[in-house]
mmCIF file of C-alpha atoms and ligand atoms in Angstrom:
data_model
loop_
_atom_site.group_PDB
_atom_site.id
_atom_site.type_symbol
_atom_site.label_atom_id
_atom_site.label_comp_id
_atom_site.label_asym_id
_atom_site.label_seq_id
_atom_site.Cartn_x
_atom_site.Cartn_y
_atom_site.Cartn_z
ATOM 1 C CA MET A 577 -206.152 203.553 -164.577
ATOM 2 C CA GLU A 578 -206.141 202.462 -167.935
ATOM 3 C CA THR A 579 -203.286 201.932 -170.337
ATOM 4 C CA LEU A 580 -203.249 203.645 -173.780
ATOM 5 C CA ASN A 581 -201.682 201.280 -175.641
ATOM 6 C CA GLY A 582 -200.084 203.044 -178.490
ATOM 7 C CA ASN A 583 -199.095 199.431 -180.097
ATOM 8 C CA ALA A 584 -202.645 198.056 -180.466
ATOM 9 C CA VAL A 585 -204.002 201.032 -181.995
ATOM 10 C CA ALA A 586 -201.188 201.545 -184.581
ATOM 11 C CA LYS A 587 -201.614 197.875 -185.277
ATOM 12 C CA VAL A 588 -205.166 198.657 -186.456
ATOM 13 C CA LEU A 589 -204.460 201.656 -187.943
ATOM 14 C CA LYS A 590 -202.035 200.220 -190.103
ATOM 15 C CA GLU A 591 -204.267 197.408 -191.405
ATOM 16 C CA SER A 592 -206.434 199.851 -192.385
ATOM 17 C CA ILE A 593 -204.049 201.422 -194.254
ATOM 18 C CA LYS A 594 -202.726 198.354 -195.930
ATOM 19 C CA THR A 595 -206.530 197.730 -197.122
ATOM 20 C CA GLU A 596 -206.747 201.529 -198.649
ATOM 21 C CA VAL A 597 -203.641 200.743 -200.259
ATOM 22 C CA LEU A 598 -205.214 197.520 -201.852
ATOM 23 C CA ALA A 599 -208.259 199.243 -202.746
ATOM 24 C CA LEU A 600 -206.000 202.157 -204.357
ATOM 25 C CA LYS A 601 -203.752 199.984 -206.307
ATOM 26 C CA SER A 602 -206.950 197.737 -207.704
ATOM 27 C CA LYS A 603 -208.279 201.198 -209.391
ATOM 28 C CA GLY A 604 -205.253 201.659 -210.914
ATOM 29 C CA VAL A 605 -203.289 204.497 -208.880
ATOM 30 C CA LYS A 606 -199.570 203.742 -208.161
ATOM 31 C CA THR A 607 -198.340 202.602 -205.056
ATOM 32 C CA PRO A 608 -197.770 205.506 -202.337
ATOM 33 C CA HIS A 609 -193.885 206.207 -201.733
ATOM 34 C CA LEU A 610 -192.116 207.764 -199.120
ATOM 35 C CA ALA A 611 -188.701 208.837 -199.377
ATOM 36 C CA ALA A 612 -186.349 209.704 -196.323
ATOM 37 C CA ILE A 613 -183.097 211.620 -196.245
ATOM 38 C CA LEU A 614 -180.668 210.556 -193.447
ATOM 39 C CA VAL A 615 -177.272 212.590 -193.395
ATOM 40 C CA GLY A 616 -174.444 210.706 -190.952
ATOM 41 C CA SER A 617 -174.660 207.825 -188.761
ATOM 42 C CA VAL A 618 -176.192 209.088 -185.910
ATOM 43 C CA GLY A 619 -177.613 205.656 -183.992
ATOM 44 C CA ALA A 620 -180.883 206.816 -182.878
ATOM 45 C CA SER A 621 -181.421 209.007 -186.272
ATOM 46 C CA MET A 622 -180.782 205.385 -188.172
ATOM 47 C CA THR A 623 -183.074 203.428 -185.925
ATOM 48 C CA TYR A 624 -185.993 205.993 -186.626
ATOM 49 C CA VAL A 625 -185.257 205.996 -190.136
ATOM 50 C CA ALA A 626 -185.389 201.787 -190.026
ATOM 51 C CA ALA A 627 -188.197 202.008 -188.379
ATOM 52 C CA LYS A 628 -190.238 204.184 -190.767
ATOM 53 C CA GLU A 629 -188.731 202.058 -193.871
ATOM 54 C CA LYS A 630 -190.366 199.055 -191.916
ATOM 55 C CA ASP A 631 -193.560 200.571 -191.367
ATOM 56 C CA CYS A 632 -193.760 201.427 -195.414
ATOM 57 C CA HIS A 633 -193.328 198.257 -196.013
ATOM 58 C CA GLU A 634 -195.669 196.536 -193.606
ATOM 59 C CA VAL A 635 -198.621 198.699 -194.999
ATOM 60 C CA GLY A 636 -197.842 198.120 -198.751
ATOM 61 C CA PHE A 637 -195.861 201.684 -199.801
ATOM 62 C CA ASP A 638 -192.559 201.814 -201.286
ATOM 63 C CA SER A 639 -189.906 203.585 -199.439
ATOM 64 C CA THR A 640 -186.581 204.868 -200.734
ATOM 65 C CA VAL A 641 -183.689 205.906 -197.919
ATOM 66 C CA LEU A 642 -181.369 208.374 -199.626
ATOM 67 C CA ARG A 643 -177.925 208.340 -197.494
ATOM 68 C CA PHE A 644 -175.883 210.762 -197.402
ATOM 69 C CA PRO A 645 -172.515 211.201 -195.457
ATOM 70 C CA GLU A 646 -172.397 214.088 -192.844
ATOM 71 C CA THR A 647 -169.853 216.048 -194.967
ATOM 72 C CA ILE A 648 -172.656 216.468 -197.421
ATOM 73 C CA THR A 649 -173.005 220.435 -197.707
ATOM 74 C CA GLU A 650 -175.935 222.779 -197.564
ATOM 75 C CA ALA A 651 -176.011 223.633 -201.101
ATOM 76 C CA GLU A 652 -175.857 219.763 -202.005
ATOM 77 C CA LEU A 653 -178.582 218.586 -199.539
ATOM 78 C CA LEU A 654 -180.961 221.525 -200.989
ATOM 79 C CA ALA A 655 -180.297 220.341 -204.762
ATOM 80 C CA GLU A 656 -181.505 216.459 -203.511
ATOM 81 C CA VAL A 657 -184.163 217.913 -201.834
ATOM 82 C CA GLU A 658 -185.220 219.660 -205.217
ATOM 83 C CA LYS A 659 -184.846 216.672 -207.108
ATOM 84 C CA ILE A 660 -187.332 214.606 -205.076
ATOM 85 C CA ASN A 661 -189.825 217.915 -205.163
ATOM 86 C CA ASN A 662 -189.621 217.312 -208.844
ATOM 87 C CA ASN A 663 -189.809 213.568 -209.090
ATOM 88 C CA SER A 664 -193.367 212.377 -209.305
ATOM 89 C CA ALA A 665 -192.511 208.753 -208.379
ATOM 90 C CA ILE A 666 -192.163 210.152 -204.888
ATOM 91 C CA ASP A 667 -195.276 211.520 -203.004
ATOM 92 C CA GLY A 668 -193.599 212.235 -199.460
ATOM 93 C CA LEU A 669 -190.271 213.369 -198.461
ATOM 94 C CA ILE A 670 -188.960 213.577 -194.628
ATOM 95 C CA VAL A 671 -185.645 214.552 -193.574
ATOM 96 C CA GLN A 672 -184.374 212.820 -190.381
ATOM 97 C CA LEU A 673 -183.218 215.777 -187.912
ATOM 98 C CA PRO A 674 -180.825 216.765 -186.768
ATOM 99 C CA LEU A 675 -178.778 217.449 -189.197
ATOM 100 C CA PRO A 676 -175.136 218.485 -189.318
ATOM 101 C CA LYS A 677 -174.523 221.873 -187.575
ATOM 102 C CA HIS A 678 -173.280 223.093 -190.969
ATOM 103 C CA ILE A 679 -176.310 222.779 -192.345
ATOM 104 C CA ASN A 680 -179.965 224.995 -191.711
ATOM 105 C CA GLU A 681 -182.247 222.946 -191.053
ATOM 106 C CA LYS A 682 -184.595 225.413 -191.087
ATOM 107 C CA LYS A 683 -183.914 226.000 -194.689
ATOM 108 C CA VAL A 684 -183.788 222.461 -195.717
ATOM 109 C CA THR A 685 -187.485 221.966 -194.374
ATOM 110 C CA GLU A 686 -188.724 224.892 -196.212
ATOM 111 C CA THR A 687 -187.224 223.613 -199.474
ATOM 112 C CA ILE A 688 -188.974 220.350 -199.302
ATOM 113 C CA SER A 689 -192.267 220.759 -201.586
ATOM 114 C CA TRP A 690 -195.279 221.426 -198.666
ATOM 115 C CA LYS A 691 -197.422 219.058 -201.007
ATOM 116 C CA LYS A 692 -194.751 216.049 -200.245
ATOM 117 C CA ASP A 693 -194.188 217.282 -196.589
ATOM 118 C CA VAL A 694 -195.518 214.587 -194.874
ATOM 119 C CA ASP A 695 -193.887 215.667 -191.637
ATOM 120 C CA GLY A 696 -195.891 218.797 -191.541
ATOM 121 C CA PHE A 697 -192.875 220.996 -190.592
ATOM 122 C CA HIS A 698 -193.487 223.485 -193.590
ATOM 123 C CA PRO A 699 -194.774 226.732 -193.019
ATOM 124 C CA MET A 700 -197.620 226.287 -195.361
ATOM 125 C CA ASN A 701 -198.880 223.318 -193.505
ATOM 126 C CA VAL A 702 -198.499 224.698 -190.223
ATOM 127 C CA GLY A 703 -200.680 227.784 -191.581
ATOM 128 C CA LEU A 704 -203.252 225.685 -192.954
ATOM 129 C CA MET A 705 -203.323 223.611 -189.801
ATOM 130 C CA PHE A 706 -203.589 226.664 -187.567
ATOM 131 C CA LYS A 707 -206.667 227.656 -189.436
ATOM 132 C CA GLY A 708 -207.969 223.745 -189.530
ATOM 133 C CA LEU A 709 -207.948 223.606 -193.265
ATOM 134 C CA PRO A 710 -206.659 220.119 -194.622
ATOM 135 C CA CYS A 711 -202.945 219.536 -194.515
ATOM 136 C CA PHE A 712 -200.239 217.301 -193.145
ATOM 137 C CA LEU A 713 -200.464 217.316 -189.544
ATOM 138 C CA PRO A 714 -196.978 216.893 -187.825
ATOM 139 C CA ALA A 715 -196.906 213.357 -186.888
ATOM 140 C CA THR A 716 -196.337 213.287 -183.227
ATOM 141 C CA PRO A 717 -199.646 215.420 -182.539
ATOM 142 C CA TYR A 718 -201.589 213.980 -185.028
ATOM 143 C CA GLY A 719 -200.860 210.234 -183.760
ATOM 144 C CA ILE A 720 -202.021 211.486 -179.934
ATOM 145 C CA ILE A 721 -205.013 212.856 -181.608
ATOM 146 C CA LYS A 722 -205.807 209.535 -183.182
ATOM 147 C CA LEU A 723 -205.098 207.795 -179.814
ATOM 148 C CA LEU A 724 -207.601 209.831 -177.881
ATOM 149 C CA GLU A 725 -210.314 209.343 -180.441
ATOM 150 C CA HIS A 726 -209.538 205.880 -180.478
ATOM 151 C CA TYR A 727 -210.072 205.303 -176.715
ATOM 152 C CA LYS A 728 -213.180 208.216 -177.371
ATOM 153 C CA ILE A 729 -211.663 210.194 -174.510
ATOM 154 C CA GLU A 730 -213.789 213.223 -174.255
ATOM 155 C CA THR A 731 -212.122 216.692 -174.532
ATOM 156 C CA THR A 732 -215.026 219.387 -175.217
ATOM 157 C CA GLY A 733 -214.776 221.274 -172.707
ATOM 158 C CA LYS A 734 -211.548 219.755 -170.851
ATOM 159 C CA HIS A 735 -208.773 221.884 -169.692
ATOM 160 C CA CYS A 736 -205.570 220.564 -171.433
ATOM 161 C CA VAL A 737 -201.867 221.475 -170.189
ATOM 162 C CA ILE A 738 -199.074 220.838 -172.729
ATOM 163 C CA ILE A 739 -195.840 221.285 -171.431
ATOM 164 C CA GLY A 740 -193.245 221.955 -174.209
ATOM 165 C CA ARG A 741 -193.595 224.705 -176.725
ATOM 166 C CA SER A 742 -191.378 222.968 -179.761
ATOM 167 C CA ASP A 743 -192.360 223.509 -183.583
ATOM 168 C CA ILE A 744 -192.778 219.451 -183.679
ATOM 169 C CA VAL A 745 -194.711 218.979 -181.006
ATOM 170 C CA GLY A 746 -195.906 221.559 -178.212
ATOM 171 C CA LYS A 747 -197.152 224.457 -180.691
ATOM 172 C CA PRO A 748 -199.199 221.926 -183.228
ATOM 173 C CA MET A 749 -200.315 220.053 -180.028
ATOM 174 C CA SER A 750 -201.596 223.154 -178.627
ATOM 175 C CA ALA A 751 -203.567 223.914 -182.110
ATOM 176 C CA LEU A 752 -205.276 220.232 -182.343
ATOM 177 C CA MET A 753 -206.718 220.163 -179.001
ATOM 178 C CA LEU A 754 -208.286 223.689 -179.595
ATOM 179 C CA GLN A 755 -209.635 222.276 -182.455
ATOM 180 C CA LYS A 756 -211.039 219.216 -180.218
ATOM 181 C CA ASN A 757 -212.430 221.951 -178.128
ATOM 182 C CA CYS A 758 -210.319 221.765 -175.101
ATOM 183 C CA THR A 759 -209.361 224.804 -173.022
ATOM 184 C CA VAL A 760 -205.476 224.965 -173.745
ATOM 185 C CA THR A 761 -202.231 226.160 -171.633
ATOM 186 C CA VAL A 762 -199.088 225.716 -172.852
ATOM 187 C CA CYS A 763 -196.683 225.525 -170.337
ATOM 188 C CA HIS A 764 -192.659 225.840 -171.163
ATOM 189 C CA SER A 765 -189.166 226.229 -169.540
ATOM 190 C CA LYS A 766 -190.260 229.599 -168.353
ATOM 191 C CA THR A 767 -193.364 229.047 -166.927
ATOM 192 C CA LYS A 768 -194.277 229.963 -163.376
ATOM 193 C CA ASN A 769 -195.495 227.657 -161.065
ATOM 194 C CA LEU A 770 -195.748 224.800 -163.528
ATOM 195 C CA LYS A 771 -197.297 222.452 -160.637
ATOM 196 C CA GLU A 772 -200.462 224.488 -160.334
ATOM 197 C CA MET A 773 -201.109 224.433 -163.726
ATOM 198 C CA THR A 774 -200.596 220.794 -164.108
ATOM 199 C CA LEU A 775 -203.100 220.237 -161.118
ATOM 200 C CA GLN A 776 -205.899 221.729 -162.950
ATOM 201 C CA ALA A 777 -205.453 219.674 -165.842
ATOM 202 C CA ASP A 778 -208.149 217.301 -167.007
ATOM 203 C CA ILE A 779 -205.572 216.419 -169.900
ATOM 204 C CA VAL A 780 -201.598 216.490 -169.587
ATOM 205 C CA ILE A 781 -199.435 216.475 -172.488
ATOM 206 C CA ALA A 782 -195.721 216.187 -171.254
ATOM 207 C CA ALA A 783 -193.757 217.145 -174.039
ATOM 208 C CA LEU A 784 -190.640 218.725 -172.374
ATOM 209 C CA GLY A 785 -187.400 215.855 -172.722
ATOM 210 C CA ILE A 786 -186.292 215.438 -169.169
ATOM 211 C CA PRO A 787 -187.199 212.047 -167.791
ATOM 212 C CA GLU A 788 -189.867 211.422 -165.250
ATOM 213 C CA PHE A 789 -190.370 215.331 -164.835
ATOM 214 C CA LEU A 790 -193.922 214.833 -164.239
ATOM 215 C CA LYS A 791 -194.759 213.427 -160.686
ATOM 216 C CA GLY A 792 -197.705 212.325 -158.885
ATOM 217 C CA GLU A 793 -197.928 215.168 -157.000
ATOM 218 C CA MET A 794 -198.378 217.376 -160.119
ATOM 219 C CA VAL A 795 -201.507 215.807 -161.247
ATOM 220 C CA LYS A 796 -204.970 215.963 -160.420
ATOM 221 C CA GLU A 797 -207.280 212.520 -159.602
ATOM 222 C CA GLY A 798 -208.878 211.182 -162.719
ATOM 223 C CA ALA A 799 -206.329 213.153 -165.246
ATOM 224 C CA VAL A 800 -205.728 211.935 -168.958
ATOM 225 C CA VAL A 801 -201.602 211.805 -169.196
ATOM 226 C CA ILE A 802 -199.965 211.686 -172.489
ATOM 227 C CA ASP A 803 -196.500 210.895 -171.981
ATOM 228 C CA VAL A 804 -194.706 212.315 -175.309
ATOM 229 C CA GLY A 805 -190.862 212.089 -173.845
ATOM 230 C CA ILE A 806 -188.570 209.327 -175.018
ATOM 231 C CA THR A 807 -184.828 209.746 -173.587
ATOM 232 C CA ARG A 808 -182.279 207.349 -173.384
ATOM 233 C CA VAL A 809 -180.695 206.947 -170.111
ATOM 234 C CA ASP A 810 -177.605 204.806 -169.825
ATOM 235 C CA ASP A 811 -178.094 201.777 -167.619
ATOM 236 C CA ALA A 812 -175.386 199.331 -168.107
ATOM 237 C CA SER A 813 -177.438 196.282 -166.588
ATOM 238 C CA ASN A 814 -179.376 196.758 -170.115
ATOM 239 C CA PRO A 815 -177.757 194.596 -173.108
ATOM 240 C CA LYS A 816 -178.598 197.996 -175.258
ATOM 241 C CA GLY A 817 -176.655 200.025 -172.457
ATOM 242 C CA PHE A 818 -179.642 202.287 -171.988
ATOM 243 C CA VAL A 819 -183.288 202.258 -171.292
ATOM 244 C CA LEU A 820 -185.902 204.762 -172.926
ATOM 245 C CA LYS A 821 -187.226 206.921 -170.493
ATOM 246 C CA GLY A 822 -190.768 209.105 -170.754
ATOM 247 C CA ASP A 823 -191.280 212.596 -169.085
ATOM 248 C CA VAL A 824 -193.548 210.826 -166.379
ATOM 249 C CA ASP A 825 -192.890 209.081 -163.412
ATOM 250 C CA PHE A 826 -195.333 206.580 -164.424
ATOM 251 C CA ALA A 827 -194.772 204.860 -160.710
ATOM 252 C CA SER A 828 -196.361 207.764 -158.986
ATOM 253 C CA VAL A 829 -198.460 209.328 -162.046
ATOM 254 C CA SER A 830 -200.560 206.048 -163.043
ATOM 255 C CA PRO A 831 -202.313 205.672 -159.509
ATOM 256 C CA LYS A 832 -203.988 209.051 -159.803
ATOM 257 C CA CYS A 833 -204.669 208.811 -163.963
ATOM 258 C CA SER A 834 -207.643 207.681 -165.648
ATOM 259 C CA PHE A 835 -205.863 207.156 -168.456
ATOM 260 C CA ILE A 836 -201.999 207.332 -169.188
ATOM 261 C CA THR A 837 -199.684 206.183 -172.104
ATOM 262 C CA PRO A 838 -196.846 203.836 -171.209
ATOM 263 C CA VAL A 839 -193.303 204.574 -172.394
ATOM 264 C CA PRO A 840 -192.278 202.676 -174.583
ATOM 265 C CA GLY A 841 -195.637 201.607 -176.604
ATOM 266 C CA GLY A 842 -197.672 204.744 -176.234
ATOM 267 C CA VAL A 843 -196.874 208.045 -178.298
ATOM 268 C CA GLY A 844 -193.975 206.325 -180.369
ATOM 269 C CA PRO A 845 -195.702 203.729 -182.716
ATOM 270 C CA MET A 846 -198.697 206.443 -183.075
ATOM 271 C CA THR A 847 -196.465 209.076 -184.211
ATOM 272 C CA ARG A 848 -195.001 206.586 -186.901
ATOM 273 C CA VAL A 849 -198.745 206.037 -187.949
ATOM 274 C CA GLY A 850 -199.331 209.801 -188.213
ATOM 275 C CA LEU A 851 -196.480 209.407 -190.643
ATOM 276 C CA LEU A 852 -198.047 206.795 -192.887
ATOM 277 C CA LEU A 853 -201.043 208.309 -192.880
ATOM 278 C CA ASN A 854 -199.685 211.396 -194.086
ATOM 279 C CA THR A 855 -198.231 209.437 -196.927
ATOM 280 C CA LEU A 856 -201.563 207.933 -198.098
ATOM 281 C CA ASP A 857 -203.216 211.124 -197.861
ATOM 282 C CA ALA A 858 -200.423 212.480 -200.345
ATOM 283 C CA ILE A 859 -201.074 210.295 -203.064
ATOM 284 C CA LYS A 860 -204.609 210.724 -202.804
ATOM 285 C CA ARG A 861 -204.271 214.626 -202.582
ATOM 286 C CA ASN A 862 -201.607 214.735 -205.191
ATOM 287 C CA GLN A 863 -203.488 212.712 -207.708
ATOM 288 C CA ASP A 864 -206.711 214.464 -207.062
ATOM 289 C CA LEU A 865 -208.369 211.247 -206.212
ATOM 290 C CA ARG A 866 -210.570 212.058 -203.614
ATOM 291 C CA SER A 867 -213.195 213.403 -205.861
ATOM 292 C CA LYS A 868 -213.184 209.729 -207.583
ATOM 293 C CA MET A 869 -213.335 207.544 -204.449
HETATM 294 P P1 NAD B 1102 -187.804 220.186 -177.457
HETATM 295 O O1 NAD B 1102 -186.431 220.365 -176.735
HETATM 296 O O2 NAD B 1102 -187.644 220.794 -178.657
HETATM 297 O O3 NAD B 1102 -188.431 221.163 -176.160
HETATM 298 C C1 NAD B 1102 -188.587 221.176 -175.179
HETATM 299 C C2 NAD B 1102 -189.616 221.990 -174.800
HETATM 300 O O4 NAD B 1102 -189.922 221.390 -173.102
HETATM 301 C C3 NAD B 1102 -189.416 223.587 -174.903
HETATM 302 O O5 NAD B 1102 -190.498 223.882 -175.502
HETATM 303 C C4 NAD B 1102 -188.748 224.123 -173.273
HETATM 304 O O6 NAD B 1102 -189.656 225.140 -173.045
HETATM 305 C C5 NAD B 1102 -189.892 223.041 -172.544
HETATM 306 N N1 NAD B 1102 -189.075 222.637 -170.952
HETATM 307 C C6 NAD B 1102 -187.717 222.357 -171.159
HETATM 308 N N2 NAD B 1102 -187.581 222.061 -169.539
HETATM 309 C C7 NAD B 1102 -188.959 222.589 -169.225
HETATM 310 C C8 NAD B 1102 -189.021 222.647 -168.125
HETATM 311 N N3 NAD B 1102 -188.282 222.463 -166.851
HETATM 312 N N4 NAD B 1102 -190.326 223.139 -167.222
HETATM 313 C C9 NAD B 1102 -191.524 223.100 -168.327
HETATM 314 N N5 NAD B 1102 -190.955 223.156 -169.816
HETATM 315 C C10 NAD B 1102 -189.710 222.748 -169.914
HETATM 316 O O7 NAD B 1102 -188.449 218.976 -177.601
HETATM 317 P P2 NAD B 1102 -189.218 218.371 -178.480
HETATM 318 O O8 NAD B 1102 -188.405 218.163 -179.752
HETATM 319 O O9 NAD B 1102 -190.756 218.747 -178.328
HETATM 320 O O10 NAD B 1102 -189.863 216.772 -177.680
HETATM 321 C C11 NAD B 1102 -190.005 216.647 -176.367
HETATM 322 C C12 NAD B 1102 -189.833 215.016 -175.560
HETATM 323 O O11 NAD B 1102 -190.689 214.503 -176.745
HETATM 324 C C13 NAD B 1102 -188.492 214.473 -176.209
HETATM 325 O O12 NAD B 1102 -187.907 213.741 -175.314
HETATM 326 C C14 NAD B 1102 -188.336 213.970 -177.567
HETATM 327 O O13 NAD B 1102 -187.265 213.048 -177.517
HETATM 328 C C15 NAD B 1102 -189.670 213.288 -177.227
HETATM 329 N N6 NAD B 1102 -190.477 212.983 -178.747
HETATM 330 C C16 NAD B 1102 -191.228 212.132 -178.915
HETATM 331 C C17 NAD B 1102 -191.418 211.716 -179.936
HETATM 332 C C18 NAD B 1102 -192.455 210.398 -180.015
HETATM 333 O O14 NAD B 1102 -192.685 209.902 -181.170
HETATM 334 N N7 NAD B 1102 -192.460 209.767 -178.924
HETATM 335 C C19 NAD B 1102 -191.985 212.329 -181.099
HETATM 336 C C20 NAD B 1102 -191.248 213.855 -180.908
HETATM 337 C C21 NAD B 1102 -190.505 214.001 -179.834
#
């Protein structure tokens, strides 16, 4: 069994992004600039945005975080998004989810210009992705593909079973694994006999948000297992008061795997790199630099 080390691969990819940023700057191109909108003060969201800000600085991007109180109205937030859409200094925009209940997330996501939509959530980018055309890929599936490629994991002709059909992980993951020539099965909360499906899988991607859901008895010998899940589970013995748990029961699954991602240190850091790659791509695309590079 080999552990897929997301931290190490992310480090390599960040170095190459940093090099590309320097190359762009030497050609007189502006510094890539990612803006993030953060509404309210939910602990996890604040942590994620801070991490994204740190990543930007590490690779030489500019980053701006726009913080708004939880009381901001939907109309005010949409106006802020429009302001960034029209600001040529900013190349990519993300709105940290979840938003307060009185704000329609779909409306906000769809108001972000698809040319700055580095989260890849806009229907335009989703459509382009399903057609296999250039677009911003959702960061988590994008990061997972990069991880599989880094370890040269064979996908052609393999049976990939994805657990979860969310718009940000399961559905886009299915499109990308199809493009990698897998036979894809997508399972979800209404799937019957899930264990029968996972036992057939050469590659299992667990993205359902139930800690340690996937057990060793559900996985065949030699499978590749990708654990997307991150759930904060209360743990009084931990100084933070919680521990992060994946959707895979690592103790029982890992002895059967050829490759497996740990939690933390697997998919999480690759997701963060996915966002950086999209932001770099945004500046190349929006400035129509590709032909000149
Ligand atoms: P979601 O809640 O939007 O979707 C969960 C999916 O799991 C649904 O499609 C549902 O049908 C399915 N599901 C629920 N119970 C099930 C069951 N018993 N059997 C089979 N399928 C079931 O979740 P999401 O946004 O896709 O996130 C999934 C997990 O991945 C969460 O733990 C989330 O925190 C984590 N996540 C991690 C990263 C990362 O960077 N590592 C990124 C995104 C999401």
